[in-house]
């Protein structure tokens, strides 16, 4: 379990704090998405979770290990793996297998165990067969999968992704998201920072950050349906929420509709029930409502 207590952080003394008295618990196996406008403090917050940053005040504990204790840092970084937007910065090996073996190789494990972990991690991300490739010859998407494999070979309890899908094409994104679903099934906690609301919908829990604070924390559906709150923080609500809001003047609907499938069902029902009586389908009304 990750426990954050009264965490505040400023990059330099006398500068305005970037994180303001954050309290948060993350359970094992949770799938959590962190959203918030540019500069709201998401990256600063998650860098505290593997001791890349240390609190100016307050505490961060990973499975009972306080990040203030330097002797805990190695174990904290083994438990909490992090993937960034740019995988180039995370490549250390001269070959794919060497790169993935780097982390477990430092854990003083028997070489057979290192090999087992490398094989398993490459299988998990779909890079089996790439063992001898030079990492710099991989495509951007493959490099991101390699970064993920390197982290999986450490058998972490928590995986953090900081906009790690933002430069991937739709197929690459889906691949990474499918891996996250699989990791969650294996009991690994996922903390995914993203600006993509459709990705956020896949989480169990969404945290909404604004100006260094957690503004909202709840079920993904509840947070992402709150169009006004998202807009007030400079975020665009999911496309379907926007679409269904604009359709509201035409029919009574109290349901929360968030996914494409839900919207398709609702619109088809609406079309089937359309008997033409007492309905004003004028475009002007929708515009004024929006
Ligand atoms: N090394 C640094 N020194 C001083 N200020 C910093 C430093 N890194 C970040 N900041 C400031 O801290 C604030 C929060 O930045 P952070 O990177 O955590 O935001 P973010 O929510 O991750 O934004 P984005 O969505 O753009 O990635 C910003 O105002 C930023 O300018
Ligand atoms: Mg960031």
mmCIF file of C-alpha atoms and ligand atoms in Angstrom:
data_model
loop_
_atom_site.group_PDB
_atom_site.id
_atom_site.type_symbol
_atom_site.label_atom_id
_atom_site.label_comp_id
_atom_site.label_asym_id
_atom_site.label_seq_id
_atom_site.Cartn_x
_atom_site.Cartn_y
_atom_site.Cartn_z
ATOM 1 C CA UNK A 1 0.000 0.000 0.000
ATOM 2 C CA UNK A 2 1.164 3.549 -0.772
ATOM 3 C CA UNK A 3 0.401 6.143 1.883
ATOM 4 C CA UNK A 4 0.880 9.853 1.337
ATOM 5 C CA UNK A 5 0.447 12.015 4.410
ATOM 6 C CA UNK A 6 0.328 15.816 4.356
ATOM 7 C CA UNK A 7 2.721 15.933 1.423
ATOM 8 C CA UNK A 8 3.857 19.394 0.368
ATOM 9 C CA UNK A 9 6.663 20.113 -2.048
ATOM 10 C CA UNK A 10 8.467 23.128 -3.420
ATOM 11 C CA UNK A 11 11.257 22.846 -5.970
ATOM 12 C CA UNK A 12 13.225 25.592 -4.243
ATOM 13 C CA UNK A 13 12.818 27.207 -0.847
ATOM 14 C CA UNK A 14 10.778 30.424 -1.127
ATOM 15 C CA UNK A 15 9.192 29.305 -4.419
ATOM 16 C CA UNK A 16 5.445 28.632 -4.305
ATOM 17 C CA UNK A 17 4.707 25.046 -3.320
ATOM 18 C CA UNK A 18 3.862 22.792 -6.254
ATOM 19 C CA UNK A 19 2.124 20.207 -4.023
ATOM 20 C CA UNK A 20 -0.063 21.378 -1.161
ATOM 21 C CA UNK A 21 -0.850 19.082 1.747
ATOM 22 C CA UNK A 22 -1.757 15.967 -0.223
ATOM 23 C CA UNK A 23 -3.252 12.972 1.578
ATOM 24 C CA UNK A 24 -3.767 9.806 -0.394
ATOM 25 C CA UNK A 25 -3.763 6.032 -0.091
ATOM 26 C CA UNK A 26 -3.268 3.639 -2.983
ATOM 27 C CA UNK A 27 -4.132 0.006 -2.354
ATOM 28 C CA UNK A 28 -2.372 -2.991 -3.837
ATOM 29 C CA UNK A 29 -3.858 -3.954 -7.186
ATOM 30 C CA UNK A 30 -5.695 -0.678 -7.764
ATOM 31 C CA UNK A 31 -5.921 0.774 -11.273
ATOM 32 C CA UNK A 32 -5.744 4.492 -10.831
ATOM 33 C CA UNK A 33 -5.583 7.304 -13.370
ATOM 34 C CA UNK A 34 -4.292 10.763 -12.548
ATOM 35 C CA UNK A 35 -5.589 13.631 -14.674
ATOM 36 C CA UNK A 36 -5.109 17.374 -14.437
ATOM 37 C CA UNK A 37 -4.122 20.379 -16.517
ATOM 38 C CA UNK A 38 -0.513 21.087 -17.546
ATOM 39 C CA UNK A 39 1.484 22.254 -14.564
ATOM 40 C CA UNK A 40 -1.016 21.001 -11.968
ATOM 41 C CA UNK A 41 1.648 18.845 -10.283
ATOM 42 C CA UNK A 42 1.009 15.311 -11.592
ATOM 43 C CA UNK A 43 4.620 14.524 -12.486
ATOM 44 C CA UNK A 44 5.856 16.099 -9.265
ATOM 45 C CA UNK A 45 3.451 13.933 -7.266
ATOM 46 C CA UNK A 46 4.316 10.624 -8.894
ATOM 47 C CA UNK A 47 8.053 11.293 -8.675
ATOM 48 C CA UNK A 48 7.553 11.141 -4.932
ATOM 49 C CA UNK A 49 6.283 7.574 -5.221
ATOM 50 C CA UNK A 50 9.662 6.092 -6.093
ATOM 51 C CA UNK A 51 11.799 8.537 -4.164
ATOM 52 C CA UNK A 52 12.980 10.521 -7.191
ATOM 53 C CA UNK A 53 11.728 13.500 -5.182
ATOM 54 C CA UNK A 54 11.515 13.711 -1.400
ATOM 55 C CA UNK A 55 8.795 15.655 0.445
ATOM 56 C CA UNK A 56 9.518 19.226 1.596
ATOM 57 C CA UNK A 57 7.120 18.274 4.376
ATOM 58 C CA UNK A 58 4.921 15.280 5.075
ATOM 59 C CA UNK A 59 5.557 11.602 4.357
ATOM 60 C CA UNK A 60 5.408 9.076 1.550
ATOM 61 C CA UNK A 61 5.389 5.402 2.504
ATOM 62 C CA UNK A 62 5.586 2.464 0.128
ATOM 63 C CA UNK A 63 4.577 -0.800 1.850
ATOM 64 C CA UNK A 64 5.656 0.788 5.118
ATOM 65 C CA UNK A 65 8.978 2.098 3.750
ATOM 66 C CA UNK A 66 9.296 5.847 4.310
ATOM 67 C CA UNK A 67 11.017 7.655 1.415
ATOM 68 C CA UNK A 68 12.743 9.971 3.897
ATOM 69 C CA UNK A 69 15.052 7.084 4.855
ATOM 70 C CA UNK A 70 17.786 6.870 2.220
ATOM 71 C CA UNK A 71 18.356 3.206 3.106
ATOM 72 C CA UNK A 72 14.831 2.462 1.789
ATOM 73 C CA UNK A 73 15.380 3.940 -1.671
ATOM 74 C CA UNK A 74 16.673 0.831 -3.431
ATOM 75 C CA UNK A 75 13.758 -1.267 -2.207
ATOM 76 C CA UNK A 76 11.232 1.497 -2.968
ATOM 77 C CA UNK A 77 12.564 1.761 -6.549
ATOM 78 C CA UNK A 78 12.313 -2.008 -6.955
ATOM 79 C CA UNK A 79 8.718 -1.974 -5.774
ATOM 80 C CA UNK A 80 7.645 1.058 -7.812
ATOM 81 C CA UNK A 81 8.516 1.049 -11.505
ATOM 82 C CA UNK A 82 8.125 4.146 -13.624
ATOM 83 C CA UNK A 83 7.735 4.602 -17.394
ATOM 84 C CA UNK A 84 8.057 8.074 -18.878
ATOM 85 C CA UNK A 85 6.843 9.693 -22.076
ATOM 86 C CA UNK A 86 10.228 9.374 -23.742
ATOM 87 C CA UNK A 87 11.605 5.811 -23.595
ATOM 88 C CA UNK A 88 15.001 6.879 -25.017
ATOM 89 C CA UNK A 89 16.076 8.086 -21.582
ATOM 90 C CA UNK A 90 15.434 4.701 -20.036
ATOM 91 C CA UNK A 91 17.549 2.523 -22.317
ATOM 92 C CA UNK A 92 20.742 1.234 -20.712
ATOM 93 C CA UNK A 93 21.677 -2.022 -22.472
ATOM 94 C CA UNK A 94 23.489 -2.697 -25.758
ATOM 95 C CA UNK A 95 20.894 -5.322 -26.699
ATOM 96 C CA UNK A 96 17.242 -5.792 -25.819
ATOM 97 C CA UNK A 97 17.945 -8.737 -23.505
ATOM 98 C CA UNK A 98 20.834 -6.922 -21.832
ATOM 99 C CA UNK A 99 18.607 -3.917 -21.289
ATOM 100 C CA UNK A 100 15.861 -5.953 -19.626
ATOM 101 C CA UNK A 101 18.442 -7.922 -17.594
ATOM 102 C CA UNK A 102 20.020 -4.743 -16.206
ATOM 103 C CA UNK A 103 17.624 -4.298 -13.274
ATOM 104 C CA UNK A 104 17.384 -7.902 -12.043
ATOM 105 C CA UNK A 105 21.133 -8.274 -12.719
ATOM 106 C CA UNK A 106 21.693 -5.715 -9.975
ATOM 107 C CA UNK A 107 19.584 -7.654 -7.482
ATOM 108 C CA UNK A 108 22.261 -10.339 -6.985
ATOM 109 C CA UNK A 109 19.923 -13.031 -8.305
ATOM 110 C CA UNK A 110 21.201 -16.321 -9.805
ATOM 111 C CA UNK A 111 21.727 -15.929 -13.568
ATOM 112 C CA UNK A 112 19.057 -18.570 -14.295
ATOM 113 C CA UNK A 113 16.528 -16.416 -12.412
ATOM 114 C CA UNK A 114 17.628 -13.304 -14.348
ATOM 115 C CA UNK A 115 17.167 -15.208 -17.631
ATOM 116 C CA UNK A 116 13.736 -16.428 -16.546
ATOM 117 C CA UNK A 117 12.647 -12.903 -15.715
ATOM 118 C CA UNK A 118 13.975 -11.470 -18.988
ATOM 119 C CA UNK A 119 12.151 -14.147 -20.995
ATOM 120 C CA UNK A 120 8.919 -13.643 -19.085
ATOM 121 C CA UNK A 121 9.031 -9.840 -19.318
ATOM 122 C CA UNK A 122 9.708 -9.887 -23.081
ATOM 123 C CA UNK A 123 6.840 -12.352 -23.569
ATOM 124 C CA UNK A 124 4.548 -10.160 -21.525
ATOM 125 C CA UNK A 125 5.105 -7.105 -23.750
ATOM 126 C CA UNK A 126 5.247 -9.068 -27.023
ATOM 127 C CA UNK A 127 8.972 -8.533 -27.695
ATOM 128 C CA UNK A 128 10.036 -12.195 -27.753
ATOM 129 C CA UNK A 129 12.380 -12.634 -30.715
ATOM 130 C CA UNK A 130 13.849 -9.145 -30.252
ATOM 131 C CA UNK A 131 16.483 -10.304 -27.713
ATOM 132 C CA UNK A 132 19.567 -9.533 -29.833
ATOM 133 C CA UNK A 133 18.304 -6.275 -31.350
ATOM 134 C CA UNK A 134 20.157 -3.050 -30.564
ATOM 135 C CA UNK A 135 17.629 -0.949 -28.581
ATOM 136 C CA UNK A 136 18.279 2.188 -30.626
ATOM 137 C CA UNK A 137 17.069 0.398 -33.762
ATOM 138 C CA UNK A 138 13.621 -0.218 -32.242
ATOM 139 C CA UNK A 139 10.669 1.972 -33.193
ATOM 140 C CA UNK A 140 9.361 4.461 -30.649
ATOM 141 C CA UNK A 141 6.481 2.145 -29.727
ATOM 142 C CA UNK A 142 8.797 -0.855 -29.376
ATOM 143 C CA UNK A 143 11.148 1.201 -27.173
ATOM 144 C CA UNK A 144 8.238 1.987 -24.883
ATOM 145 C CA UNK A 145 7.441 -1.744 -24.665
ATOM 146 C CA UNK A 146 11.122 -2.390 -23.902
ATOM 147 C CA UNK A 147 11.000 0.168 -21.079
ATOM 148 C CA UNK A 148 7.946 -1.617 -19.718
ATOM 149 C CA UNK A 149 9.706 -5.006 -19.964
ATOM 150 C CA UNK A 150 12.732 -3.625 -18.094
ATOM 151 C CA UNK A 151 10.478 -2.583 -15.301
ATOM 152 C CA UNK A 152 8.461 -5.836 -15.246
ATOM 153 C CA UNK A 153 11.678 -7.828 -14.867
ATOM 154 C CA UNK A 154 12.004 -6.210 -11.416
ATOM 155 C CA UNK A 155 8.639 -7.764 -10.455
ATOM 156 C CA UNK A 156 7.296 -4.495 -9.039
ATOM 157 C CA UNK A 157 4.135 -4.116 -6.978
ATOM 158 C CA UNK A 158 3.303 -0.737 -8.511
ATOM 159 C CA UNK A 159 3.722 0.580 -12.040
ATOM 160 C CA UNK A 160 3.542 4.258 -12.812
ATOM 161 C CA UNK A 161 3.195 5.616 -16.330
ATOM 162 C CA UNK A 162 3.723 9.325 -16.910
ATOM 163 C CA UNK A 163 2.059 10.051 -20.271
ATOM 164 C CA UNK A 164 3.758 6.915 -21.536
ATOM 165 C CA UNK A 165 1.123 6.345 -24.227
ATOM 166 C CA UNK A 166 0.965 9.907 -25.549
ATOM 167 C CA UNK A 167 3.381 9.411 -28.447
ATOM 168 C CA UNK A 168 2.042 6.003 -29.485
ATOM 169 C CA UNK A 169 -0.272 5.309 -32.429
ATOM 170 C CA UNK A 170 -3.710 3.813 -31.664
ATOM 171 C CA UNK A 171 -2.483 0.226 -32.050
ATOM 172 C CA UNK A 172 0.578 0.886 -29.865
ATOM 173 C CA UNK A 173 -1.617 2.562 -27.260
ATOM 174 C CA UNK A 174 -4.034 -0.331 -27.207
ATOM 175 C CA UNK A 175 -1.144 -2.763 -26.789
ATOM 176 C CA UNK A 176 0.135 -0.903 -23.727
ATOM 177 C CA UNK A 177 -3.374 -0.547 -22.276
ATOM 178 C CA UNK A 178 -4.010 -4.283 -22.760
ATOM 179 C CA UNK A 179 -0.752 -5.008 -20.913
ATOM 180 C CA UNK A 180 -1.910 -2.735 -18.076
ATOM 181 C CA UNK A 181 -5.209 -4.640 -17.858
ATOM 182 C CA UNK A 182 -3.253 -7.896 -17.673
ATOM 183 C CA UNK A 183 -0.920 -6.524 -14.961
ATOM 184 C CA UNK A 184 -3.896 -5.383 -12.953
ATOM 185 C CA UNK A 185 -5.297 -8.925 -13.198
ATOM 186 C CA UNK A 186 -1.998 -10.139 -11.747
ATOM 187 C CA UNK A 187 -2.493 -7.852 -8.745
ATOM 188 C CA UNK A 188 -0.046 -5.105 -9.735
ATOM 189 C CA UNK A 189 -1.228 -1.577 -8.949
ATOM 190 C CA UNK A 190 -1.263 0.819 -11.915
ATOM 191 C CA UNK A 191 -0.957 4.578 -11.603
ATOM 192 C CA UNK A 192 -1.387 6.105 -15.032
ATOM 193 C CA UNK A 193 -0.954 9.820 -15.715
ATOM 194 C CA UNK A 194 -2.732 10.733 -18.930
ATOM 195 C CA UNK A 195 -4.480 13.564 -20.743
ATOM 196 C CA UNK A 196 -6.591 11.051 -22.656
ATOM 197 C CA UNK A 197 -10.066 10.788 -21.125
ATOM 198 C CA UNK A 198 -10.896 7.576 -22.963
ATOM 199 C CA UNK A 199 -7.823 5.990 -21.356
ATOM 200 C CA UNK A 200 -8.892 7.362 -17.992
ATOM 201 C CA UNK A 201 -12.214 5.556 -18.353
ATOM 202 C CA UNK A 202 -10.450 2.208 -18.130
ATOM 203 C CA UNK A 203 -9.354 2.873 -14.543
ATOM 204 C CA UNK A 204 -11.230 1.913 -11.377
ATOM 205 C CA UNK A 205 -10.424 5.192 -9.747
ATOM 206 C CA UNK A 206 -9.598 8.653 -11.068
ATOM 207 C CA UNK A 207 -7.750 11.404 -9.252
ATOM 208 C CA UNK A 208 -8.249 14.916 -10.541
ATOM 209 C CA UNK A 209 -5.441 17.365 -9.797
ATOM 210 C CA UNK A 210 -5.593 21.141 -9.863
ATOM 211 C CA UNK A 211 -2.921 23.574 -8.635
ATOM 212 C CA UNK A 212 -1.056 21.067 -6.515
ATOM 213 C CA UNK A 213 -4.093 19.559 -4.834
ATOM 214 C CA UNK A 214 -6.336 16.561 -5.330
ATOM 215 C CA UNK A 215 -9.609 18.211 -6.319
ATOM 216 C CA UNK A 216 -11.585 15.004 -6.771
ATOM 217 C CA UNK A 217 -10.977 11.327 -6.073
ATOM 218 C CA UNK A 218 -13.548 8.723 -7.001
ATOM 219 C CA UNK A 219 -14.927 6.173 -9.427
ATOM 220 C CA UNK A 220 -13.830 6.891 -12.996
ATOM 221 C CA UNK A 221 -17.446 7.305 -14.176
ATOM 222 C CA UNK A 222 -18.312 9.865 -11.505
ATOM 223 C CA UNK A 223 -15.261 12.042 -12.105
ATOM 224 C CA UNK A 224 -15.425 11.884 -15.899
ATOM 225 C CA UNK A 225 -19.182 12.622 -16.041
ATOM 226 C CA UNK A 226 -18.618 15.865 -14.166
ATOM 227 C CA UNK A 227 -18.330 18.072 -17.224
ATOM 228 C CA UNK A 228 -18.387 21.372 -15.364
ATOM 229 C CA UNK A 229 -15.652 20.388 -12.929
ATOM 230 C CA UNK A 230 -13.381 19.144 -15.722
ATOM 231 C CA UNK A 231 -13.928 22.312 -17.755
ATOM 232 C CA UNK A 232 -13.298 24.549 -14.750
ATOM 233 C CA UNK A 233 -9.853 22.920 -14.461
ATOM 234 C CA UNK A 234 -9.095 23.443 -18.131
ATOM 235 C CA UNK A 235 -9.758 19.847 -19.188
ATOM 236 C CA UNK A 236 -11.941 18.592 -22.019
ATOM 237 C CA UNK A 237 -14.587 16.094 -20.865
ATOM 238 C CA UNK A 238 -14.730 12.759 -22.705
ATOM 239 C CA UNK A 239 -16.129 13.226 -26.232
ATOM 240 C CA UNK A 240 -19.208 11.096 -25.500
ATOM 241 C CA UNK A 241 -20.104 13.180 -22.423
ATOM 242 C CA UNK A 242 -19.937 16.298 -24.583
ATOM 243 C CA UNK A 243 -22.012 14.689 -27.335
ATOM 244 C CA UNK A 244 -24.754 13.420 -25.009
ATOM 245 C CA UNK A 245 -24.939 16.789 -23.254
ATOM 246 C CA UNK A 246 -25.620 18.455 -26.601
ATOM 247 C CA UNK A 247 -28.328 15.918 -27.364
ATOM 248 C CA UNK A 248 -30.071 16.508 -24.043
ATOM 249 C CA UNK A 249 -32.556 19.138 -25.232
ATOM 250 C CA UNK A 250 -34.098 16.548 -27.560
ATOM 251 C CA UNK A 251 -35.047 13.916 -25.029
ATOM 252 C CA UNK A 252 -35.196 13.191 -21.339
ATOM 253 C CA UNK A 253 -32.223 11.189 -20.134
ATOM 254 C CA UNK A 254 -31.031 10.723 -16.624
ATOM 255 C CA UNK A 255 -28.593 7.931 -17.441
ATOM 256 C CA UNK A 256 -24.860 8.469 -17.313
ATOM 257 C CA UNK A 257 -23.536 7.703 -20.769
ATOM 258 C CA UNK A 258 -19.785 7.615 -21.135
ATOM 259 C CA UNK A 259 -18.709 5.012 -23.645
ATOM 260 C CA UNK A 260 -19.241 4.718 -27.393
ATOM 261 C CA UNK A 261 -21.273 1.529 -26.891
ATOM 262 C CA UNK A 262 -23.556 3.214 -24.357
ATOM 263 C CA UNK A 263 -24.038 6.190 -26.677
ATOM 264 C CA UNK A 264 -24.807 3.950 -29.671
ATOM 265 C CA UNK A 265 -27.455 2.059 -27.663
ATOM 266 C CA UNK A 266 -29.007 5.251 -26.414
ATOM 267 C CA UNK A 267 -29.104 6.939 -29.811
ATOM 268 C CA UNK A 268 -30.554 3.825 -31.477
ATOM 269 C CA UNK A 269 -33.281 3.632 -28.823
ATOM 270 C CA UNK A 270 -33.986 7.306 -29.339
ATOM 271 C CA UNK A 271 -34.291 6.860 -33.113
ATOM 272 C CA UNK A 272 -36.541 3.807 -32.709
ATOM 273 C CA UNK A 273 -38.816 5.620 -30.265
ATOM 274 C CA UNK A 274 -39.030 8.681 -32.451
ATOM 275 C CA UNK A 275 -42.727 8.852 -33.313
ATOM 276 C CA UNK A 276 -42.508 12.485 -34.377
ATOM 277 C CA UNK A 277 -44.906 13.803 -31.699
ATOM 278 C CA UNK A 278 -44.163 16.960 -29.754
ATOM 279 C CA UNK A 279 -40.486 16.970 -30.478
ATOM 280 C CA UNK A 280 -38.567 20.001 -31.561
ATOM 281 C CA UNK A 281 -35.442 18.994 -33.399
ATOM 282 C CA UNK A 282 -34.377 22.510 -34.274
ATOM 283 C CA UNK A 283 -30.624 22.883 -34.350
ATOM 284 C CA UNK A 284 -30.769 26.313 -32.731
ATOM 285 C CA UNK A 285 -32.007 24.916 -29.441
ATOM 286 C CA UNK A 286 -29.043 22.552 -29.160
ATOM 287 C CA UNK A 287 -26.622 25.355 -29.868
ATOM 288 C CA UNK A 288 -28.041 27.633 -27.215
ATOM 289 C CA UNK A 289 -27.989 24.790 -24.710
ATOM 290 C CA UNK A 290 -24.338 23.983 -25.412
HETATM 291 N N1 LIG B 1 12.653 21.283 -11.716
HETATM 292 C C1 LIG B 1 11.723 22.233 -11.498
HETATM 293 N N2 LIG B 1 12.049 23.432 -10.940
HETATM 294 C C2 LIG B 1 11.120 24.388 -10.700
HETATM 295 N N3 LIG B 1 9.810 24.221 -10.998
HETATM 296 C C3 LIG B 1 9.416 23.060 -11.547
HETATM 297 C C4 LIG B 1 10.355 22.011 -11.833
HETATM 298 N N4 LIG B 1 9.677 20.988 -12.387
HETATM 299 C C5 LIG B 1 8.378 21.365 -12.453
HETATM 300 N N5 LIG B 1 8.228 22.618 -11.943
HETATM 301 C C6 LIG B 1 6.964 23.372 -11.836
HETATM 302 O O1 LIG B 1 6.069 22.640 -11.016
HETATM 303 C C7 LIG B 1 4.729 22.772 -11.498
HETATM 304 C C8 LIG B 1 4.129 21.381 -11.687
HETATM 305 O O2 LIG B 1 4.827 20.719 -12.702
HETATM 306 P P1 LIG B 1 4.549 19.210 -13.085
HETATM 307 O O3 LIG B 1 5.575 18.825 -14.098
HETATM 308 O O4 LIG B 1 4.468 18.403 -11.851
HETATM 309 O O5 LIG B 1 3.093 19.332 -13.743
HETATM 310 P P2 LIG B 1 2.246 18.260 -14.577
HETATM 311 O O6 LIG B 1 0.885 18.230 -13.963
HETATM 312 O O7 LIG B 1 2.989 16.994 -14.685
HETATM 313 O O8 LIG B 1 2.127 18.981 -15.985
HETATM 314 P P3 LIG B 1 2.077 18.340 -17.490
HETATM 315 O O9 LIG B 1 0.674 17.880 -17.734
HETATM 316 O O10 LIG B 1 2.429 19.516 -18.359
HETATM 317 O O11 LIG B 1 3.086 17.235 -17.560
HETATM 318 C C9 LIG B 1 4.814 23.573 -12.793
HETATM 319 O O12 LIG B 1 4.465 24.894 -12.512
HETATM 320 C C10 LIG B 1 6.279 23.474 -13.170
HETATM 321 O O13 LIG B 1 6.713 24.626 -13.871
HETATM 322 MG MG1 LIG B 2 3.820 15.918 -16.268
#
